[in-house]
Amino acid sequence: MNAAILYSALSWLDLFGIGVFAISGALVAARNGQTLVTFAFFALVTGVGGGTVRDLLIGAPVFWVQDSRVPILCLAIALLIWITPVKFWRPAAVDWFDAIGLAAYSVFGAAKAMQLGIDPVPAAIMGVITASVGGVIRDLISGEPSIIVRPELYVTAGALSAFTFVLLAQTGMPGILAALIAFVAGFILRALAIIKGLSLPAYRGAGSGE
């Protein structure tokens, strides 16, 4: 597999994931009745948070500092949500936009790490970090319970996308096809978690008296 070609072919996932996460951040600000400045801050932090941590960990230039399209996109999305009537955004919209971004950004984050020579398993983990940290920061600054400590599946769905992509890419499958399969797998799992409340079993040792 030519990692450089693969990364280039999947680069559309970057702006897509950023945009979707920025929407989820702006919607949290809308739900809390915040100002336009807060909308912009939430959109930017949610959109770039995971990718920033990923780039710092793998020693790459922080992507949005090098590409002005990224902050412009996040700020434009914040303004769009700000001027859009609230009736267009259902309460569950944050979860669904977040689910799309989670699956897309898990794949892209893993692809970028692989392009920079990171081994497959750490590359997949970078995909999970890329997809989940922005939402964690968003929840933290909004004072809401973090998505990663809620019972329904979240990080697991991102891990499914990231590890599926890395595994399929390692078999020689074309990058776009591997990305599509991995994206759909992670999104479906997260969608089922939203609709059905799917969750992993919790640790029970603390209450067992042992």
Coordinates of C-alpha atoms in Angstrom, one line a residue:
M1 CA 0.0 0.0 0.0
N2 CA 1.3 3.5 -0.9
A3 CA 0.5 5.4 2.2
A4 CA 1.1 8.8 0.6
I5 CA -1.4 8.1 -2.2
L6 CA -3.9 6.6 0.4
Y7 CA -3.6 9.7 2.6
S8 CA -4.2 12.0 -0.4
A9 CA -7.2 10.0 -1.6
L10 CA -8.8 10.2 1.9
S11 CA -8.1 13.8 2.5
W12 CA -11.7 14.7 1.8
L13 CA -12.5 13.0 5.1
D14 CA -10.5 15.6 7.0
L15 CA -12.6 18.7 6.2
F16 CA -15.8 16.6 6.3
G17 CA -15.0 15.3 9.8
I18 CA -14.0 18.8 11.0
G19 CA -17.1 20.3 9.6
V20 CA -19.4 17.8 11.2
F21 CA -17.7 18.0 14.6
A22 CA -17.9 21.8 14.3
I23 CA -21.6 21.6 13.8
S24 CA -22.0 19.4 16.9
G25 CA -20.0 21.9 18.9
A26 CA -22.1 24.9 17.7
L27 CA -25.3 23.0 18.4
V28 CA -24.2 22.4 22.0
A29 CA -23.7 26.2 22.3
A30 CA -27.2 26.7 20.8
R31 CA -28.7 24.3 23.2
N32 CA -27.2 26.2 26.1
G33 CA -28.3 29.6 24.7
Q34 CA -24.7 31.0 24.3
T35 CA -23.4 34.0 22.4
L36 CA -21.9 34.0 18.9
V37 CA -18.4 34.1 20.3
T38 CA -19.1 31.0 22.3
F39 CA -20.6 29.3 19.2
A40 CA -17.3 30.0 17.4
F41 CA -15.2 28.7 20.2
F42 CA -17.2 25.5 20.6
A43 CA -17.2 24.9 16.8
L44 CA -13.4 25.4 16.6
V45 CA -12.4 23.4 19.6
T46 CA -14.7 20.5 18.8
G47 CA -13.6 20.6 15.1
V48 CA -9.9 20.6 15.7
G49 CA -9.4 19.2 19.2
G50 CA -8.8 15.6 18.3
G51 CA -6.7 16.3 15.3
T52 CA -4.5 18.7 17.3
V53 CA -3.8 16.1 20.0
R54 CA -3.1 13.5 17.2
D55 CA -0.6 15.7 15.5
L56 CA 1.2 16.6 18.7
L57 CA 1.5 12.9 19.6
I58 CA 2.9 11.8 16.2
G59 CA 5.2 14.8 15.8
A60 CA 3.4 16.3 12.8
P61 CA 2.7 20.1 12.2
V62 CA -0.6 20.9 13.8
F63 CA -2.9 20.7 10.8
W64 CA -5.1 23.7 11.2
V65 CA -2.3 26.1 12.0
Q66 CA -1.0 25.2 8.5
D67 CA -4.3 25.4 6.7
S68 CA -6.5 28.5 7.0
R69 CA -9.4 26.7 5.5
V70 CA -10.0 24.8 8.7
P71 CA -10.6 27.7 11.1
I72 CA -12.5 29.5 8.4
L73 CA -14.8 26.5 8.0
C74 CA -15.4 26.2 11.7
L75 CA -16.2 29.9 12.1
A76 CA -18.5 29.8 9.1
I77 CA -20.4 26.9 10.5
A78 CA -20.7 28.6 13.9
L79 CA -22.2 31.7 12.1
L80 CA -24.6 29.4 10.1
I81 CA -25.9 27.7 13.1
W82 CA -26.2 31.0 14.9
I83 CA -28.5 32.5 12.2
T84 CA -30.5 29.3 11.6
P85 CA -33.9 29.1 13.5
V86 CA -33.8 26.6 16.3
K87 CA -36.7 24.6 14.8
F88 CA -34.3 23.2 12.2
W89 CA -32.2 21.5 14.8
R90 CA -33.8 18.6 16.7
P91 CA -32.4 17.9 20.2
A92 CA -30.8 14.7 19.0
A93 CA -28.9 16.5 16.2
V94 CA -25.8 16.8 18.2
D95 CA -25.6 13.0 18.7
W96 CA -26.1 12.3 15.0
F97 CA -23.7 14.8 13.7
D98 CA -21.2 13.6 16.3
A99 CA -21.8 10.0 15.1
I100 CA -21.0 10.9 11.5
G101 CA -17.9 12.8 12.5
L102 CA -16.7 10.0 14.8
A103 CA -16.7 7.4 12.0
A104 CA -15.2 9.7 9.4
Y105 CA -12.5 11.2 11.6
S106 CA -11.5 7.8 13.0
V107 CA -10.7 6.6 9.5
F108 CA -8.9 9.8 8.5
G109 CA -6.8 10.0 11.7
A110 CA -5.6 6.4 11.3
A111 CA -4.8 7.1 7.6
K112 CA -2.7 10.2 8.5
A113 CA -0.8 8.3 11.1
M114 CA -0.1 5.5 8.7
Q115 CA 1.0 8.0 6.0
L116 CA 3.6 9.3 8.5
G117 CA 5.0 5.8 9.1
I118 CA 3.2 5.0 12.4
D119 CA 2.8 1.2 13.0
P120 CA -0.7 -0.2 12.4
V121 CA -2.0 -0.5 16.0
P122 CA -0.7 2.9 17.2
A123 CA -2.1 4.4 13.9
A124 CA -5.6 3.0 14.7
I125 CA -5.3 4.4 18.2
M126 CA -4.5 7.8 16.7
G127 CA -7.7 7.5 14.7
V128 CA -9.7 7.0 17.9
I129 CA -8.0 9.9 19.5
T130 CA -8.6 12.1 16.5
A131 CA -12.3 11.2 16.6
S132 CA -13.0 11.4 20.3
V133 CA -11.0 14.1 22.0
G134 CA -12.8 17.0 20.3
G135 CA -16.1 15.8 21.8
V136 CA -14.5 15.3 25.2
I137 CA -13.3 18.9 25.2
R138 CA -16.7 20.1 24.0
D139 CA -18.5 18.4 26.9
L140 CA -15.9 19.5 29.4
I141 CA -16.1 23.2 28.6
S142 CA -19.9 23.0 28.3
G143 CA -20.2 21.4 31.8
E144 CA -22.0 18.3 30.4
P145 CA -21.1 14.7 31.3
S146 CA -18.4 13.6 29.0
I147 CA -19.5 11.4 26.1
I148 CA -16.8 8.8 26.9
V149 CA -18.2 8.2 30.4
R150 CA -21.8 7.7 29.3
P151 CA -23.0 4.1 29.2
E152 CA -23.7 3.8 25.5
L153 CA -21.0 2.8 23.0
Y154 CA -18.9 5.7 21.7
V155 CA -15.2 5.2 21.7
T156 CA -15.9 1.6 20.8
A157 CA -17.6 2.7 17.6
G158 CA -14.6 4.9 16.7
A159 CA -12.2 2.0 17.5
L160 CA -14.3 -0.2 15.1
S161 CA -13.9 2.3 12.3
A162 CA -10.2 2.9 12.9
F163 CA -9.1 -0.7 13.4
T164 CA -11.3 -1.9 10.5
F165 CA -9.7 0.6 8.2
V166 CA -6.1 -0.3 9.2
L167 CA -6.8 -4.0 8.9
L168 CA -8.4 -3.7 5.5
A169 CA -5.7 -1.4 4.3
Q170 CA -3.0 -3.8 5.4
T171 CA -4.6 -6.5 3.3
G172 CA -4.1 -4.4 0.2
M173 CA -7.7 -3.3 -0.3
P174 CA -8.0 0.0 -2.2
G175 CA -8.0 2.9 0.3
I176 CA -11.3 4.4 -0.7
L177 CA -13.1 1.1 -0.3
A178 CA -11.5 0.3 3.0
A179 CA -12.4 3.8 4.2
L180 CA -16.0 3.4 3.1
I181 CA -16.4 0.0 4.8
A182 CA -14.8 1.2 8.0
F183 CA -16.9 4.4 8.1
V184 CA -20.1 2.5 7.6
A185 CA -19.2 -0.1 10.3
G186 CA -18.4 2.6 12.9
F187 CA -21.4 4.7 12.1
I188 CA -23.8 1.8 12.2
L189 CA -22.5 0.8 15.7
R190 CA -22.8 4.3 17.0
A191 CA -26.3 4.7 15.5
L192 CA -27.4 1.5 17.2
A193 CA -26.0 2.8 20.5
I194 CA -28.0 6.0 20.0
I195 CA -31.2 4.3 19.1
K196 CA -31.0 1.2 21.2
G197 CA -28.8 2.4 24.0
L198 CA -26.2 -0.3 23.4
S199 CA -23.4 -0.3 25.9
L200 CA -20.5 -2.5 27.2
P201 CA -20.9 -4.2 30.6
A202 CA -19.7 -2.0 33.4
Y203 CA -17.1 -3.0 36.0
R204 CA -18.8 -4.7 38.9
G205 CA -15.9 -5.5 41.2
A206 CA -16.3 -2.5 43.4
G207 CA -19.7 -3.6 44.6
S208 CA -18.8 -7.3 45.0
G209 CA -17.3 -7.0 48.4
E210 CA -14.1 -8.7 47.2

